[in-house]
C-alpha cells in the first residue's frame, strides 16, 4: 500500500512563490502519473497539473500553465510543484494523487497542504 504526503504549503504574498512536494512511501512506487489538485472553500476540487512518472510528460490547467512547474525525483519517490507569481485565487488546499493508467481515476490521495496567498 502506497501513501502520499504533501508538504511545502504555507502563506505567501501575491507575486510570491511556494514549492510543494509529494512524497510517496510504502511499497514500490510506480504510478502512471502524479497529479495535483486543489480545493478552495465552497468550491469543487479542480485539477492543477500532472506529470507522468516514467516519461515526465506534463499537463497543466490553463489557469496555472505559465506560473507553475512540475518536476519529479524518481529516486526519492517525490514530485514537486513549483508555484510562482502566486495569486490570491491560488489559495486552496492542495492535494497530490496518483493514477495507475491514463484511463483510470486518481485513486490514491494525500491529505493535502494549505496554501494561502494574501497581501
JSON list of C-alpha atoms in Angstrom, two decimals:
[
{"chain": "A", "resi": 1, "resn": "UNK", "atom": "CA", "xyz": [0.00, 0.00, 0.00]},
{"chain": "A", "resi": 2, "resn": "UNK", "atom": "CA", "xyz": [1.40, 3.38, -1.04]},
{"chain": "A", "resi": 3, "resn": "UNK", "atom": "CA", "xyz": [0.71, 6.51, 0.97]},
{"chain": "A", "resi": 4, "resn": "UNK", "atom": "CA", "xyz": [1.26, 10.08, -0.19]},
{"chain": "A", "resi": 5, "resn": "UNK", "atom": "CA", "xyz": [2.21, 13.08, 1.89]},
{"chain": "A", "resi": 6, "resn": "UNK", "atom": "CA", "xyz": [2.21, 16.67, 0.74]},
{"chain": "A", "resi": 7, "resn": "UNK", "atom": "CA", "xyz": [4.48, 19.32, 2.20]},
{"chain": "A", "resi": 8, "resn": "UNK", "atom": "CA", "xyz": [5.59, 22.85, 1.49]},
{"chain": "A", "resi": 9, "resn": "UNK", "atom": "CA", "xyz": [2.33, 24.68, 1.87]},
{"chain": "A", "resi": 10, "resn": "UNK", "atom": "CA", "xyz": [2.07, 27.92, 3.77]},
{"chain": "A", "resi": 11, "resn": "UNK", "atom": "CA", "xyz": [1.46, 31.59, 3.29]},
{"chain": "A", "resi": 12, "resn": "UNK", "atom": "CA", "xyz": [2.73, 33.81, 0.51]},
{"chain": "A", "resi": 13, "resn": "UNK", "atom": "CA", "xyz": [2.05, 37.27, -0.78]},
{"chain": "A", "resi": 14, "resn": "UNK", "atom": "CA", "xyz": [0.70, 37.85, -4.28]},
{"chain": "A", "resi": 15, "resn": "UNK", "atom": "CA", "xyz": [3.59, 37.50, -6.69]},
{"chain": "A", "resi": 16, "resn": "UNK", "atom": "CA", "xyz": [5.42, 35.21, -4.32]},
{"chain": "A", "resi": 17, "resn": "UNK", "atom": "CA", "xyz": [6.41, 31.57, -4.66]},
{"chain": "A", "resi": 18, "resn": "UNK", "atom": "CA", "xyz": [5.96, 28.29, -2.88]},
{"chain": "A", "resi": 19, "resn": "UNK", "atom": "CA", "xyz": [7.18, 24.80, -3.70]},
{"chain": "A", "resi": 20, "resn": "UNK", "atom": "CA", "xyz": [5.01, 21.84, -2.83]},
{"chain": "A", "resi": 21, "resn": "UNK", "atom": "CA", "xyz": [6.31, 18.31, -2.57]},
{"chain": "A", "resi": 22, "resn": "UNK", "atom": "CA", "xyz": [4.50, 15.00, -2.71]},
{"chain": "A", "resi": 23, "resn": "UNK", "atom": "CA", "xyz": [6.41, 12.09, -1.24]},
{"chain": "A", "resi": 24, "resn": "UNK", "atom": "CA", "xyz": [5.30, 8.50, -1.56]},
{"chain": "A", "resi": 25, "resn": "UNK", "atom": "CA", "xyz": [6.06, 5.83, 0.98]},
{"chain": "A", "resi": 26, "resn": "UNK", "atom": "CA", "xyz": [5.27, 2.17, 1.11]},
{"chain": "A", "resi": 27, "resn": "UNK", "atom": "CA", "xyz": [5.85, -0.47, -1.48]},
{"chain": "A", "resi": 28, "resn": "UNK", "atom": "CA", "xyz": [7.41, 0.15, -4.87]},
{"chain": "A", "resi": 29, "resn": "UNK", "atom": "CA", "xyz": [6.17, 3.43, -6.27]},
{"chain": "A", "resi": 30, "resn": "UNK", "atom": "CA", "xyz": [5.45, 3.30, -9.98]},
{"chain": "A", "resi": 31, "resn": "UNK", "atom": "CA", "xyz": [2.28, 5.17, -10.86]},
{"chain": "A", "resi": 32, "resn": "UNK", "atom": "CA", "xyz": [1.35, 6.18, -14.36]},
{"chain": "A", "resi": 33, "resn": "UNK", "atom": "CA", "xyz": [1.09, 9.78, -13.21]},
{"chain": "A", "resi": 34, "resn": "UNK", "atom": "CA", "xyz": [1.15, 12.04, -10.20]},
{"chain": "A", "resi": 35, "resn": "UNK", "atom": "CA", "xyz": [-1.44, 14.77, -10.23]},
{"chain": "A", "resi": 36, "resn": "UNK", "atom": "CA", "xyz": [-2.01, 17.89, -8.22]},
{"chain": "A", "resi": 37, "resn": "UNK", "atom": "CA", "xyz": [-5.47, 19.12, -7.39]},
{"chain": "A", "resi": 38, "resn": "UNK", "atom": "CA", "xyz": [-6.77, 21.94, -5.23]},
{"chain": "A", "resi": 39, "resn": "UNK", "atom": "CA", "xyz": [-9.95, 22.81, -3.44]},
{"chain": "A", "resi": 40, "resn": "UNK", "atom": "CA", "xyz": [-10.86, 26.23, -2.16]},
{"chain": "A", "resi": 41, "resn": "UNK", "atom": "CA", "xyz": [-13.62, 26.76, 0.44]},
{"chain": "A", "resi": 42, "resn": "UNK", "atom": "CA", "xyz": [-17.04, 26.45, -1.15]},
{"chain": "A", "resi": 43, "resn": "UNK", "atom": "CA", "xyz": [-15.63, 25.30, -4.47]},
{"chain": "A", "resi": 44, "resn": "UNK", "atom": "CA", "xyz": [-15.25, 21.97, -6.19]},
{"chain": "A", "resi": 45, "resn": "UNK", "atom": "CA", "xyz": [-11.89, 20.27, -6.32]},
{"chain": "A", "resi": 46, "resn": "UNK", "atom": "CA", "xyz": [-10.09, 21.18, -9.52]},
{"chain": "A", "resi": 47, "resn": "UNK", "atom": "CA", "xyz": [-7.21, 19.76, -11.50]},
{"chain": "A", "resi": 48, "resn": "UNK", "atom": "CA", "xyz": [-3.99, 21.77, -11.35]},
{"chain": "A", "resi": 49, "resn": "UNK", "atom": "CA", "xyz": [-1.28, 19.75, -13.06]},
{"chain": "A", "resi": 50, "resn": "UNK", "atom": "CA", "xyz": [0.03, 16.24, -13.64]},
{"chain": "A", "resi": 51, "resn": "UNK", "atom": "CA", "xyz": [3.28, 14.55, -14.58]},
{"chain": "A", "resi": 52, "resn": "UNK", "atom": "CA", "xyz": [3.77, 11.05, -15.94]},
{"chain": "A", "resi": 53, "resn": "UNK", "atom": "CA", "xyz": [6.15, 9.15, -13.73]},
{"chain": "A", "resi": 54, "resn": "UNK", "atom": "CA", "xyz": [8.12, 7.27, -16.36]},
{"chain": "A", "resi": 55, "resn": "UNK", "atom": "CA", "xyz": [8.40, 9.89, -19.11]},
{"chain": "A", "resi": 56, "resn": "UNK", "atom": "CA", "xyz": [7.94, 13.15, -17.26]},
{"chain": "A", "resi": 57, "resn": "UNK", "atom": "CA", "xyz": [5.27, 14.43, -19.61]},
{"chain": "A", "resi": 58, "resn": "UNK", "atom": "CA", "xyz": [3.36, 17.29, -18.04]},
{"chain": "A", "resi": 59, "resn": "UNK", "atom": "CA", "xyz": [-0.09, 18.76, -18.29]},
{"chain": "A", "resi": 60, "resn": "UNK", "atom": "CA", "xyz": [-1.27, 21.98, -16.67]},
{"chain": "A", "resi": 61, "resn": "UNK", "atom": "CA", "xyz": [-4.56, 23.69, -16.09]},
{"chain": "A", "resi": 62, "resn": "UNK", "atom": "CA", "xyz": [-4.89, 26.83, -18.15]},
{"chain": "A", "resi": 63, "resn": "UNK", "atom": "CA", "xyz": [-5.02, 28.96, -15.00]},
{"chain": "A", "resi": 64, "resn": "UNK", "atom": "CA", "xyz": [-1.51, 27.91, -13.93]},
{"chain": "A", "resi": 65, "resn": "UNK", "atom": "CA", "xyz": [0.40, 26.79, -17.04]},
{"chain": "A", "resi": 66, "resn": "UNK", "atom": "CA", "xyz": [2.63, 29.84, -17.20]},
{"chain": "A", "resi": 67, "resn": "UNK", "atom": "CA", "xyz": [3.25, 30.07, -13.45]},
{"chain": "A", "resi": 68, "resn": "UNK", "atom": "CA", "xyz": [3.53, 26.54, -12.07]},
{"chain": "A", "resi": 69, "resn": "UNK", "atom": "CA", "xyz": [6.16, 23.95, -12.95]},
{"chain": "A", "resi": 70, "resn": "UNK", "atom": "CA", "xyz": [6.17, 20.24, -12.22]},
{"chain": "A", "resi": 71, "resn": "UNK", "atom": "CA", "xyz": [9.24, 18.15, -11.56]},
{"chain": "A", "resi": 72, "resn": "UNK", "atom": "CA", "xyz": [9.99, 14.75, -10.10]},
{"chain": "A", "resi": 73, "resn": "UNK", "atom": "CA", "xyz": [12.69, 12.82, -8.37]},
{"chain": "A", "resi": 74, "resn": "UNK", "atom": "CA", "xyz": [12.11, 9.16, -9.11]},
{"chain": "A", "resi": 75, "resn": "UNK", "atom": "CA", "xyz": [14.83, 8.01, -6.73]},
{"chain": "A", "resi": 76, "resn": "UNK", "atom": "CA", "xyz": [13.20, 9.89, -3.87]},
{"chain": "A", "resi": 77, "resn": "UNK", "atom": "CA", "xyz": [9.64, 8.96, -4.87]},
{"chain": "A", "resi": 78, "resn": "UNK", "atom": "CA", "xyz": [8.84, 12.66, -4.79]},
{"chain": "A", "resi": 79, "resn": "UNK", "atom": "CA", "xyz": [7.04, 15.02, -7.12]},
{"chain": "A", "resi": 80, "resn": "UNK", "atom": "CA", "xyz": [7.29, 18.78, -6.83]},
{"chain": "A", "resi": 81, "resn": "UNK", "atom": "CA", "xyz": [5.06, 21.65, -7.82]},
{"chain": "A", "resi": 82, "resn": "UNK", "atom": "CA", "xyz": [6.88, 24.96, -8.06]},
{"chain": "A", "resi": 83, "resn": "UNK", "atom": "CA", "xyz": [4.35, 27.77, -7.86]},
{"chain": "A", "resi": 84, "resn": "UNK", "atom": "CA", "xyz": [5.49, 31.20, -8.95]},
{"chain": "A", "resi": 85, "resn": "UNK", "atom": "CA", "xyz": [3.70, 34.51, -9.31]},
{"chain": "A", "resi": 86, "resn": "UNK", "atom": "CA", "xyz": [1.04, 33.34, -6.90]},
{"chain": "A", "resi": 87, "resn": "UNK", "atom": "CA", "xyz": [-2.36, 34.97, -6.94]},
{"chain": "A", "resi": 88, "resn": "UNK", "atom": "CA", "xyz": [-4.98, 35.22, -4.22]},
{"chain": "A", "resi": 89, "resn": "UNK", "atom": "CA", "xyz": [-7.15, 32.86, -6.23]},
{"chain": "A", "resi": 90, "resn": "UNK", "atom": "CA", "xyz": [-4.49, 30.16, -5.86]},
{"chain": "A", "resi": 91, "resn": "UNK", "atom": "CA", "xyz": [-5.41, 29.88, -2.17]},
{"chain": "A", "resi": 92, "resn": "UNK", "atom": "CA", "xyz": [-6.69, 26.37, -1.52]},
{"chain": "A", "resi": 93, "resn": "UNK", "atom": "CA", "xyz": [-5.85, 23.03, -0.04]},
{"chain": "A", "resi": 94, "resn": "UNK", "atom": "CA", "xyz": [-3.56, 21.29, -2.49]},
{"chain": "A", "resi": 95, "resn": "UNK", "atom": "CA", "xyz": [-3.64, 17.52, -2.85]},
{"chain": "A", "resi": 96, "resn": "UNK", "atom": "CA", "xyz": [-1.42, 15.15, -4.73]},
{"chain": "A", "resi": 97, "resn": "UNK", "atom": "CA", "xyz": [-2.76, 11.89, -6.10]},
{"chain": "A", "resi": 98, "resn": "UNK", "atom": "CA", "xyz": [-1.69, 9.02, -8.29]},
{"chain": "A", "resi": 99, "resn": "UNK", "atom": "CA", "xyz": [-3.29, 7.05, -11.05]},
{"chain": "A", "resi": 100, "resn": "UNK", "atom": "CA", "xyz": [-2.29, 3.66, -12.45]},
{"chain": "A", "resi": 101, "resn": "UNK", "atom": "CA", "xyz": [-3.03, 4.47, -16.07]},
{"chain": "A", "resi": 102, "resn": "UNK", "atom": "CA", "xyz": [-4.19, 7.16, -18.43]},
{"chain": "A", "resi": 103, "resn": "UNK", "atom": "CA", "xyz": [-7.64, 5.62, -18.40]},
{"chain": "A", "resi": 104, "resn": "UNK", "atom": "CA", "xyz": [-8.33, 5.28, -14.68]},
{"chain": "A", "resi": 105, "resn": "UNK", "atom": "CA", "xyz": [-9.21, 7.71, -11.95]},
{"chain": "A", "resi": 106, "resn": "UNK", "atom": "CA", "xyz": [-6.73, 9.00, -9.44]},
{"chain": "A", "resi": 107, "resn": "UNK", "atom": "CA", "xyz": [-7.14, 6.52, -6.63]},
{"chain": "A", "resi": 108, "resn": "UNK", "atom": "CA", "xyz": [-4.50, 7.30, -4.00]},
{"chain": "A", "resi": 109, "resn": "UNK", "atom": "CA", "xyz": [-4.60, 10.70, -2.35]},
{"chain": "A", "resi": 110, "resn": "UNK", "atom": "CA", "xyz": [-2.60, 12.64, 0.16]},
{"chain": "A", "resi": 111, "resn": "UNK", "atom": "CA", "xyz": [-4.19, 14.57, 3.00]},
{"chain": "A", "resi": 112, "resn": "UNK", "atom": "CA", "xyz": [-3.46, 17.93, 1.48]},
{"chain": "A", "resi": 113, "resn": "UNK", "atom": "CA", "xyz": [-1.48, 21.02, 2.35]},
{"chain": "A", "resi": 114, "resn": "UNK", "atom": "CA", "xyz": [-2.88, 24.51, 2.77]},
{"chain": "A", "resi": 115, "resn": "UNK", "atom": "CA", "xyz": [-1.71, 27.32, 0.50]},
{"chain": "A", "resi": 116, "resn": "UNK", "atom": "CA", "xyz": [-2.81, 30.84, 1.41]},
{"chain": "A", "resi": 117, "resn": "UNK", "atom": "CA", "xyz": [-1.97, 33.79, -0.79]},
{"chain": "A", "resi": 118, "resn": "UNK", "atom": "CA", "xyz": [-2.77, 37.09, 0.85]},
{"chain": "A", "resi": 119, "resn": "UNK", "atom": "CA", "xyz": [-1.42, 40.66, 0.76]}
]
